[in-house]
Short mmCIF file of C-alpha atoms in Angstrom, two decimals:
data_model
loop_
_atom_site.label_atom_id
_atom_site.label_comp_id
_atom_site.label_asym_id
_atom_site.label_seq_id
_atom_site.Cartn_x
_atom_site.Cartn_y
_atom_site.Cartn_z
CA SER A 1 -63.02 -46.25 -117.22
CA PRO A 2 -60.37 -48.12 -115.24
CA CYS A 3 -61.58 -50.75 -112.77
CA SER A 4 -61.41 -49.93 -109.09
CA PRO A 5 -58.57 -51.72 -107.32
CA ARG A 6 -59.54 -54.85 -105.44
CA ILE A 7 -59.60 -54.68 -101.67
CA ASN A 8 -57.19 -57.15 -100.10
CA TRP A 9 -59.34 -58.22 -97.14
CA LYS A 10 -56.79 -60.76 -95.96
CA GLU A 11 -54.14 -58.07 -95.69
CA LEU A 12 -56.54 -55.68 -93.95
CA HIS A 13 -57.45 -58.29 -91.34
CA ALA A 14 -53.78 -59.13 -90.78
CA ASN A 15 -52.94 -55.45 -90.29
CA ARG A 16 -55.82 -55.03 -87.88
CA GLU A 17 -54.68 -58.00 -85.81
CA ALA A 18 -51.12 -56.67 -85.78
CA ASN A 19 -52.28 -53.23 -84.64
CA GLU A 20 -54.44 -54.80 -81.95
CA ALA A 21 -51.52 -56.88 -80.67
CA LYS A 22 -49.28 -53.80 -80.61
CA LYS A 23 -51.90 -51.85 -78.66
CA TRP A 24 -51.76 -54.33 -75.78
CA GLU A 25 -48.14 -55.56 -75.92
CA HIS A 26 -47.02 -53.50 -72.91
CA CYS A 27 -49.76 -54.74 -70.59
CA PRO A 28 -48.60 -56.71 -67.54
CA GLN A 29 -48.97 -60.46 -67.54
CA ILE A 30 -52.27 -61.88 -66.28
CA LYS A 31 -52.61 -64.87 -63.99
CA LYS A 32 -56.00 -66.57 -64.23
CA ASN A 33 -55.92 -70.03 -62.68
CA PHE A 34 -56.32 -70.03 -58.89
CA TYR A 35 -58.21 -73.30 -58.48
CA PHE A 36 -57.13 -76.07 -56.14
CA GLU A 37 -59.47 -79.00 -56.70
CA ASP A 38 -60.53 -80.64 -53.45
CA PRO A 39 -59.73 -84.39 -53.40
CA GLY A 40 -63.35 -85.17 -52.58
CA VAL A 41 -64.48 -83.22 -55.64
CA ALA A 42 -61.83 -84.79 -57.87
CA ASN A 43 -62.88 -88.29 -56.78
CA MET A 44 -66.58 -87.85 -57.55
CA THR A 45 -67.76 -90.52 -59.97
CA PRO A 46 -69.68 -89.50 -63.11
CA GLU A 47 -72.79 -90.95 -61.48
CA GLU A 48 -72.29 -88.83 -58.35
CA VAL A 49 -71.79 -85.70 -60.45
CA GLU A 50 -74.92 -86.40 -62.47
CA GLU A 51 -76.97 -87.07 -59.35
CA PHE A 52 -75.76 -83.89 -57.66
CA ARG A 53 -76.59 -81.75 -60.68
CA LYS A 54 -79.99 -83.36 -61.05
CA ALA A 55 -80.80 -82.82 -57.37
CA ASN A 56 -79.74 -79.15 -57.55
CA ASN A 57 -82.30 -77.76 -59.96
CA LYS A 58 -81.07 -79.81 -62.89
CA ILE A 59 -77.76 -78.03 -63.40
CA THR A 60 -76.34 -78.51 -66.86
CA CYS A 61 -72.86 -77.45 -67.91
CA THR A 62 -71.37 -77.57 -71.39
CA SER A 63 -68.15 -76.41 -73.02
CA GLU A 64 -68.13 -74.82 -76.46
CA SER A 65 -64.61 -76.09 -77.13
CA GLY A 66 -65.22 -79.57 -75.76
CA ASP A 67 -63.05 -79.02 -72.67
CA GLN A 68 -63.78 -81.25 -69.70
CA VAL A 69 -66.37 -79.71 -67.41
CA PRO A 70 -65.10 -79.43 -63.81
CA ASN A 71 -66.96 -81.35 -61.13
CA PRO A 72 -69.22 -79.17 -58.96
CA VAL A 73 -68.30 -78.23 -55.40
CA ARG A 74 -70.75 -79.18 -52.66
CA THR A 75 -69.49 -77.01 -49.82
CA PHE A 76 -67.81 -73.65 -49.43
CA GLU A 77 -64.73 -75.42 -48.06
CA GLU A 78 -64.37 -77.47 -51.25
CA ALA A 79 -64.23 -74.25 -53.26
CA PHE A 80 -62.20 -71.97 -50.99
CA GLU A 81 -60.17 -74.10 -48.58
CA HIS A 82 -56.98 -72.41 -49.81
CA TYR A 83 -58.50 -68.96 -49.26
CA PRO A 84 -59.38 -68.89 -45.54
CA GLU A 85 -60.14 -65.17 -45.52
CA ILE A 86 -62.80 -65.72 -48.19
CA LEU A 87 -64.27 -68.54 -46.08
CA THR A 88 -64.33 -66.28 -43.03
CA GLU A 89 -66.32 -63.67 -44.96
CA ILE A 90 -68.75 -66.34 -46.20
CA TYR A 91 -69.28 -67.65 -42.67
CA LYS A 92 -70.16 -64.12 -41.54
CA GLN A 93 -73.09 -64.14 -43.98
CA LYS A 94 -74.36 -67.40 -42.43
CA PHE A 95 -74.92 -69.18 -45.74
CA GLN A 96 -75.37 -72.94 -45.36
CA THR A 97 -74.29 -74.32 -48.75
CA PRO A 98 -73.45 -72.93 -52.20
CA SER A 99 -76.40 -72.26 -54.46
CA PRO A 100 -76.66 -74.49 -57.56
CA VAL A 101 -75.15 -71.91 -59.91
CA GLN A 102 -72.31 -71.21 -57.46
CA SER A 103 -71.47 -74.89 -57.02
CA GLN A 104 -70.77 -75.30 -60.73
CA ALA A 105 -69.57 -71.78 -61.58
CA TRP A 106 -66.84 -71.45 -58.95
CA PRO A 107 -64.62 -74.30 -60.24
CA ILE A 108 -64.85 -72.78 -63.73
CA ALA A 109 -64.27 -69.15 -62.74
CA LEU A 110 -61.39 -70.01 -60.39
CA GLN A 111 -59.64 -71.75 -63.30
CA GLY A 112 -59.76 -68.49 -65.22
CA LYS A 113 -62.21 -69.74 -67.82
CA ASP A 114 -64.94 -67.67 -69.43
CA PHE A 115 -68.42 -68.77 -68.48
CA ILE A 116 -72.06 -67.90 -69.04
CA GLY A 117 -74.41 -68.34 -66.08
CA ILE A 118 -78.04 -68.79 -67.11
CA ALA A 119 -80.26 -68.81 -64.05
CA GLN A 120 -83.29 -67.07 -62.67
CA THR A 121 -82.73 -63.74 -60.95
CA GLY A 122 -81.99 -64.22 -57.26
CA THR A 123 -80.14 -67.55 -57.42
CA GLY A 124 -76.78 -66.32 -56.18
CA LYS A 125 -75.19 -65.31 -59.48
CA THR A 126 -73.53 -62.24 -57.93
CA LEU A 127 -71.36 -64.31 -55.59
CA ALA A 128 -70.70 -66.74 -58.44
CA PHE A 129 -68.51 -64.08 -60.06
CA LEU A 130 -67.69 -61.80 -57.11
CA LEU A 131 -65.66 -64.20 -54.94
CA PRO A 132 -63.47 -65.51 -57.81
CA GLY A 133 -63.05 -61.87 -58.85
CA LEU A 134 -61.67 -60.92 -55.43
CA ILE A 135 -59.11 -63.73 -55.60
CA HIS A 136 -58.20 -62.78 -59.17
CA ILE A 137 -57.56 -59.16 -58.14
CA ASP A 138 -55.49 -60.07 -55.09
CA LEU A 139 -53.18 -62.60 -56.74
CA GLN A 140 -52.16 -60.85 -59.95
CA PRO A 141 -48.35 -60.84 -60.33
CA CYS A 142 -48.26 -57.08 -60.95
CA PRO A 143 -48.43 -55.09 -57.67
CA ARG A 144 -51.67 -53.15 -57.24
CA SER A 145 -49.80 -49.85 -57.09
CA GLN A 146 -48.48 -50.46 -60.63
CA ARG A 147 -51.69 -51.57 -62.35
CA GLY A 148 -52.88 -48.10 -63.27
CA GLY A 149 -56.57 -48.61 -62.67
CA PRO A 150 -59.32 -51.06 -61.70
CA ASN A 151 -58.93 -54.79 -62.35
CA MET A 152 -62.58 -55.83 -62.25
CA LEU A 153 -65.46 -54.24 -64.15
CA VAL A 154 -69.09 -55.25 -63.68
CA LEU A 155 -71.50 -53.81 -66.25
CA SER A 156 -75.09 -53.69 -65.07
CA PRO A 157 -78.30 -52.57 -66.83
CA THR A 158 -79.84 -50.44 -64.07
CA ARG A 159 -78.67 -48.29 -61.20
CA GLU A 160 -80.73 -50.37 -58.75
CA LEU A 161 -78.92 -53.55 -59.76
CA ALA A 162 -75.54 -51.79 -59.84
CA LEU A 163 -76.05 -50.46 -56.32
CA GLN A 164 -77.11 -53.91 -55.14
CA ILE A 165 -73.92 -55.47 -56.54
CA GLU A 166 -71.82 -52.77 -54.88
CA LYS A 167 -73.58 -53.44 -51.58
CA GLU A 168 -72.89 -57.17 -51.92
CA ALA A 169 -69.22 -56.53 -52.74
CA LYS A 170 -68.77 -54.33 -49.69
CA LYS A 171 -69.92 -57.17 -47.41
CA TYR A 172 -66.72 -59.02 -48.28
CA SER A 173 -63.85 -56.93 -46.88
CA TYR A 174 -61.08 -58.90 -48.59
CA LYS A 175 -57.47 -57.68 -48.65
CA GLY A 176 -58.49 -54.02 -48.69
CA ILE A 177 -60.08 -54.29 -52.14
CA LYS A 178 -62.30 -51.26 -52.81
CA CYS A 179 -65.47 -51.14 -54.90
CA VAL A 180 -67.17 -48.07 -56.39
CA CYS A 181 -70.50 -47.86 -58.21
CA VAL A 182 -70.91 -45.32 -61.03
CA TYR A 183 -74.37 -44.80 -62.49
CA GLY A 184 -76.58 -42.17 -64.04
CA GLY A 185 -78.80 -40.32 -61.62
CA GLY A 186 -76.20 -40.24 -58.86
CA SER A 187 -73.82 -37.38 -58.09
CA ARG A 188 -71.29 -37.36 -60.91
CA ARG A 189 -68.82 -35.29 -58.89
CA ASP A 190 -68.97 -37.67 -55.90
CA GLN A 191 -68.49 -40.68 -58.15
CA ILE A 192 -65.50 -39.06 -59.87
CA ASN A 193 -63.91 -38.26 -56.50
CA LEU A 194 -64.29 -41.88 -55.37
CA VAL A 195 -62.86 -43.26 -58.62
CA GLN A 196 -59.86 -40.94 -58.52
CA LYS A 197 -58.93 -42.09 -55.01
CA GLY A 198 -58.08 -45.50 -56.46
CA VAL A 199 -60.33 -48.52 -56.72
CA GLU A 200 -60.05 -52.18 -57.72
CA ILE A 201 -63.69 -52.92 -58.66
CA ILE A 202 -65.94 -50.70 -60.77
CA VAL A 203 -69.65 -51.52 -60.93
CA ALA A 204 -71.24 -49.39 -63.63
CA THR A 205 -74.17 -48.75 -65.89
CA PRO A 206 -73.00 -48.41 -69.52
CA GLY A 207 -74.08 -44.78 -69.98
CA ARG A 208 -72.25 -43.32 -66.99
CA LEU A 209 -69.16 -45.45 -67.63
CA ASN A 210 -68.91 -44.22 -71.23
CA ASP A 211 -69.27 -40.67 -69.95
CA LEU A 212 -66.29 -41.11 -67.60
CA LEU A 213 -64.22 -42.86 -70.29
CA MET A 214 -64.86 -40.21 -72.95
CA ASN A 215 -63.82 -37.46 -70.54
CA GLY A 216 -60.61 -39.23 -69.57
CA ILE A 217 -61.65 -39.61 -65.93
CA LEU A 218 -61.40 -43.39 -65.87
CA ASN A 219 -59.01 -45.81 -67.58
CA ILE A 220 -60.12 -49.42 -67.95
CA THR A 221 -57.17 -50.80 -69.92
CA SER A 222 -56.12 -52.35 -66.59
CA VAL A 223 -59.31 -54.46 -66.37
CA THR A 224 -58.58 -58.19 -66.52
CA PHE A 225 -61.84 -59.55 -65.04
CA LEU A 226 -65.01 -58.46 -66.88
CA VAL A 227 -68.60 -59.25 -65.92
CA LEU A 228 -71.62 -58.55 -68.11
CA ASP A 229 -74.40 -58.92 -65.56
CA GLU A 230 -78.03 -59.40 -66.64
CA ALA A 231 -76.89 -59.32 -70.27
CA ASP A 232 -80.38 -59.97 -71.60
CA ARG A 233 -81.70 -56.90 -69.84
CA MET A 234 -78.83 -54.73 -71.11
CA LEU A 235 -79.67 -55.73 -74.68
CA ASP A 236 -83.40 -55.16 -74.08
CA MET A 237 -82.55 -51.63 -72.97
CA GLY A 238 -80.51 -50.94 -76.11
CA PHE A 239 -77.07 -50.88 -74.49
CA GLU A 240 -75.27 -53.09 -77.03
CA PRO A 241 -73.56 -50.19 -78.90
CA GLN A 242 -72.32 -48.75 -75.61
CA ILE A 243 -71.09 -52.16 -74.46
CA MET A 244 -69.19 -52.62 -77.73
CA LYS A 245 -67.57 -49.22 -77.30
CA ILE A 246 -66.52 -50.03 -73.72
CA LEU A 247 -65.00 -53.37 -74.70
CA LEU A 248 -62.68 -51.68 -77.19
CA ASP A 249 -60.82 -50.29 -74.16
CA ILE A 250 -60.43 -53.63 -72.36
CA ARG A 251 -57.57 -55.99 -73.14
CA PRO A 252 -58.69 -59.01 -75.20
CA ASP A 253 -56.95 -61.63 -73.03
CA ARG A 254 -59.20 -60.79 -70.07
CA GLN A 255 -61.45 -63.28 -68.29
CA THR A 256 -65.09 -62.64 -69.18
CA ILE A 257 -68.19 -63.76 -67.29
CA MET A 258 -71.74 -63.22 -68.45
CA THR A 259 -74.93 -63.75 -66.46
CA SER A 260 -78.46 -63.77 -67.76
CA ALA A 261 -81.87 -65.00 -66.69
CA THR A 262 -82.80 -65.91 -70.27
CA TRP A 263 -80.94 -67.05 -73.40
CA PRO A 264 -82.34 -65.11 -76.37
CA PRO A 265 -80.49 -64.83 -79.72
CA GLY A 266 -79.05 -61.40 -78.87
CA VAL A 267 -77.29 -62.74 -75.77
CA ARG A 268 -75.94 -65.70 -77.75
CA ARG A 269 -74.54 -63.30 -80.33
CA LEU A 270 -72.89 -61.21 -77.62
CA ALA A 271 -71.31 -64.30 -76.07
CA THR A 272 -69.99 -65.54 -79.41
CA LYS A 273 -68.44 -62.17 -80.20
CA TYR A 274 -66.80 -61.29 -76.89
CA MET A 275 -66.06 -64.55 -75.06
CA LYS A 276 -63.44 -67.24 -75.67
CA ASN A 277 -64.54 -70.88 -75.52
CA PRO A 278 -66.98 -70.21 -72.69
CA PHE A 279 -68.52 -72.82 -70.46
CA MET A 280 -72.27 -72.51 -70.07
CA VAL A 281 -73.82 -73.17 -66.65
CA ASN A 282 -77.59 -73.48 -66.88
CA VAL A 283 -79.72 -73.85 -63.77
CA GLY A 284 -83.24 -75.12 -64.46
CA SER A 285 -85.68 -72.34 -65.24
CA LEU A 286 -89.11 -71.95 -63.70
CA ASP A 287 -90.55 -74.19 -66.41
CA LEU A 288 -93.44 -71.81 -66.71
CA ALA A 289 -96.17 -72.03 -69.30
CA VAL A 290 -98.82 -69.46 -70.13
CA SER A 291 -102.04 -70.07 -71.99
CA ALA A 292 -102.95 -67.95 -74.98
CA PHE A 293 -105.78 -66.14 -73.23
CA ASN A 294 -105.27 -62.88 -71.37
CA LEU A 295 -104.57 -63.28 -67.67
CA SER A 296 -105.78 -60.35 -65.63
CA LEU A 297 -104.08 -61.16 -62.34
CA PHE A 298 -101.16 -63.50 -61.69
CA VAL A 299 -100.07 -63.94 -58.07
CA VAL A 300 -96.95 -65.71 -56.85
CA LYS A 301 -96.22 -66.79 -53.29
CA VAL A 302 -92.82 -67.83 -52.03
CA ASN A 303 -92.31 -71.15 -50.26
CA LYS A 304 -89.83 -71.41 -47.39
CA THR A 305 -86.94 -72.76 -49.43
CA LEU A 306 -84.23 -71.03 -51.43
CA THR A 307 -84.29 -72.84 -54.75
CA VAL A 308 -85.35 -71.80 -58.20
CA HIS A 309 -88.56 -73.80 -57.93
CA SER A 310 -89.59 -72.24 -54.62
CA VAL A 311 -92.70 -70.38 -55.73
CA THR A 312 -96.36 -71.25 -55.94
CA GLN A 313 -98.35 -69.56 -58.69
CA TYR A 314 -102.00 -68.52 -58.48
CA VAL A 315 -104.05 -67.24 -61.41
CA GLU A 316 -107.24 -65.21 -61.08
CA ILE A 317 -109.12 -64.16 -64.20
CA ILE A 318 -111.18 -61.06 -63.46
CA ASP A 319 -112.40 -57.96 -65.26
CA ASP A 320 -110.03 -55.00 -65.40
CA GLU A 321 -112.37 -52.77 -63.41
CA GLU A 322 -112.37 -55.30 -60.56
CA LYS A 323 -108.59 -55.61 -60.23
CA LYS A 324 -108.07 -52.68 -57.89
CA ASP A 325 -110.73 -53.86 -55.43
CA ARG A 326 -109.39 -57.43 -55.56
CA VAL A 327 -105.83 -56.35 -54.80
CA ARG A 328 -107.08 -54.02 -52.07
CA GLN A 329 -108.93 -56.98 -50.52
CA PHE A 330 -105.79 -59.11 -50.81
CA CYS A 331 -103.66 -56.49 -49.04
CA MET A 332 -106.15 -55.87 -46.23
CA GLU A 333 -107.52 -59.37 -45.60
CA GLU A 334 -105.20 -62.06 -46.97
CA MET A 335 -101.66 -60.90 -46.19
CA ASP A 336 -100.28 -62.07 -42.85
CA GLU A 337 -98.61 -59.56 -40.54
CA GLU A 338 -95.10 -60.73 -41.44
CA ASP A 339 -95.76 -60.83 -45.21
CA LYS A 340 -94.24 -58.40 -47.71
CA ALA A 341 -95.54 -57.92 -51.25
CA MET A 342 -94.40 -56.37 -54.50
CA ILE A 343 -97.17 -55.36 -56.90
CA PHE A 344 -96.04 -54.93 -60.52
CA VAL A 345 -97.93 -52.64 -62.87
CA GLY A 346 -97.43 -51.73 -66.51
CA ARG A 347 -97.61 -47.93 -66.33
CA LYS A 348 -96.23 -45.21 -64.09
CA VAL A 349 -99.65 -43.58 -63.73
CA THR A 350 -101.08 -46.90 -62.51
CA ALA A 351 -98.38 -47.12 -59.85
CA ASP A 352 -99.15 -43.60 -58.66
CA ASP A 353 -102.92 -44.17 -58.68
CA LEU A 354 -102.73 -47.44 -56.75
CA SER A 355 -100.32 -45.98 -54.20
CA SER A 356 -102.52 -42.94 -53.64
CA ASP A 357 -105.76 -44.93 -53.38
CA PHE A 358 -104.29 -47.57 -51.07
CA SER A 359 -102.78 -44.92 -48.80
CA LEU A 360 -106.21 -43.28 -48.47
CA ASP A 361 -107.59 -46.71 -47.52
CA GLY A 362 -105.02 -47.02 -44.72
CA ILE A 363 -102.79 -49.49 -46.59
CA ASN A 364 -99.19 -48.51 -45.85
CA CYS A 365 -97.31 -48.72 -49.16
CA GLU A 366 -94.66 -47.11 -51.35
CA CYS A 367 -94.28 -46.92 -55.12
CA ILE A 368 -91.30 -46.66 -57.46
CA HIS A 369 -91.02 -45.98 -61.18
CA GLY A 370 -88.74 -44.24 -63.64
CA ASP A 371 -90.06 -40.73 -62.99
CA ARG A 372 -89.26 -40.81 -59.29
CA SER A 373 -85.87 -39.50 -58.21
CA GLN A 374 -83.08 -41.90 -57.34
CA CYS A 375 -83.25 -40.74 -53.73
CA ASP A 376 -87.00 -41.44 -53.55
CA ARG A 377 -86.57 -44.88 -55.12
CA GLU A 378 -83.81 -45.87 -52.71
CA SER A 379 -85.87 -44.57 -49.79
CA ALA A 380 -88.89 -46.64 -50.87
CA LEU A 381 -86.78 -49.79 -51.17
CA GLU A 382 -85.25 -49.25 -47.74
CA ALA A 383 -88.73 -48.76 -46.28
CA LEU A 384 -89.76 -52.18 -47.58
CA LYS A 385 -86.53 -53.84 -46.45
CA ASP A 386 -86.82 -52.35 -42.95
CA GLY A 387 -90.50 -53.21 -42.59
CA VAL A 388 -91.63 -49.58 -42.45
CA VAL A 389 -94.01 -50.55 -45.27
CA ARG A 390 -94.99 -54.05 -46.34
CA ILE A 391 -96.17 -53.28 -49.88
CA LEU A 392 -94.17 -51.87 -52.78
CA ILE A 393 -95.91 -50.96 -56.04
CA ALA A 394 -93.49 -50.90 -58.97
CA THR A 395 -93.11 -50.74 -62.70
CA ASP A 396 -90.59 -53.08 -64.29
CA VAL A 397 -87.76 -50.67 -63.50
CA ALA A 398 -87.73 -52.58 -60.21
CA SER A 399 -88.09 -56.09 -61.57
CA ARG A 400 -84.38 -56.95 -61.64
CA GLY A 401 -81.57 -57.02 -59.18
CA ILE A 402 -83.42 -55.67 -56.16
CA ASP A 403 -82.58 -57.89 -53.22
CA ILE A 404 -85.31 -57.89 -50.58
CA LYS A 405 -84.86 -61.27 -48.99
CA ASP A 406 -88.21 -61.64 -47.21
CA VAL A 407 -90.65 -60.70 -49.98
CA THR A 408 -93.39 -63.32 -49.73
CA TRP A 409 -95.80 -62.22 -52.47
CA VAL A 410 -95.46 -60.93 -56.02
CA VAL A 411 -98.66 -59.62 -57.59
CA ASN A 412 -98.72 -59.09 -61.35
CA TYR A 413 -101.43 -56.42 -61.46
CA ASP A 414 -100.71 -55.94 -65.15
CA PHE A 415 -99.38 -58.96 -67.00
CA PRO A 416 -95.73 -58.63 -68.13
CA ARG A 417 -94.82 -58.05 -71.76
CA ASP A 418 -93.19 -61.46 -72.21
CA MET A 419 -92.14 -64.57 -70.34
CA GLU A 420 -88.63 -63.23 -69.70
CA GLU A 421 -90.07 -60.27 -67.82
CA TYR A 422 -92.33 -62.58 -65.84
CA VAL A 423 -89.32 -64.67 -64.79
CA HIS A 424 -87.58 -61.54 -63.51
CA ARG A 425 -90.63 -60.35 -61.60
CA VAL A 426 -91.00 -63.72 -59.93
CA GLY A 427 -87.30 -63.53 -59.07
CA ARG A 428 -88.20 -61.03 -56.34
CA THR A 429 -89.19 -64.06 -54.22
CA GLY A 430 -87.22 -67.14 -53.23
CA ARG A 431 -83.90 -65.34 -53.54
CA ALA A 432 -80.57 -66.91 -52.73
CA GLY A 433 -77.54 -65.04 -51.45
#
């Protein structure tokens, strides 16, 4: 029988690249570099740079392509002196200085470079990409009215984190830029109405975004600033196929930023595939170690500083049947009046049981888990934020992205599945802006 014809892979790849280029040839030009290096930053000696990074939670920054790493900024003015309206919005939030990840990420992002921010949850990663994103949107050469859709897309693993990012974005009323959050569990009709009114920033969970894309409700070919937030969590939740599908609709010459609390192989693979010569900004982790034996109760208390190493850890090894009484005693006798606590459990039924039992004991608490409605979950979080309750019992659905600034205790009633999950639970305390 005749041999099958050989496949000319070189020709196939060339055709694919040509088709890809043709697909995007009519897109408007992108401007990416908006950075004006402050003279004080430019004149920092290598020794000063090294000392600053070491003193700020051991910041490290590397470039895959060998490009020179920008010097870090030490003040908000050094980063945004040429953008006074951004500075005004920052001053309204009463922040004192940039967080470590912000100080190194802003010079990179404002130059239009791709970067990966590896830092514990709650260290200010949202503003590390949000403020450069606002400037990027405002200063594109193509008028907003002619862009045909949003310019910035933030993909987030959970609706809680997506809503928190939207809330943060709306604090910064810059040049009339509008932000909309689309997520499963919310009113689809309301979200569609908001999107169709015109918006510059979309914060989305992958499932709901794909739904809107497949039904022709949203067009993201106009996106030039892409953020994959909490990338490790998105992969843990099985979103990689949906992310890949979404990225097919985004122009390849975009600026891409990825944040993550951990750096597992899956996240590295994602970065290699979808980013171009990224810088990596790594802020020292918690440097945690866990012994091989089973820990029944792991308690974390926040110290009164806002750095990554701002927690004190306590371990108590007790029998399972004693845990409930021990936590009850902790809530009733050891928490101060101004304290707030989050208690993490491994199962939904445990959350419900603890909440019910503690309420009967006169302990004012709320609980959240995946079976509770979105409205109930948001109500419980607001109750903790407003001080209506001081104790929130949660499964790991709540372990990322929830910003409750004055949480003073994290109680690991059930030990987390792995160290990455522990890092995210502990991230509920010691949060930066």
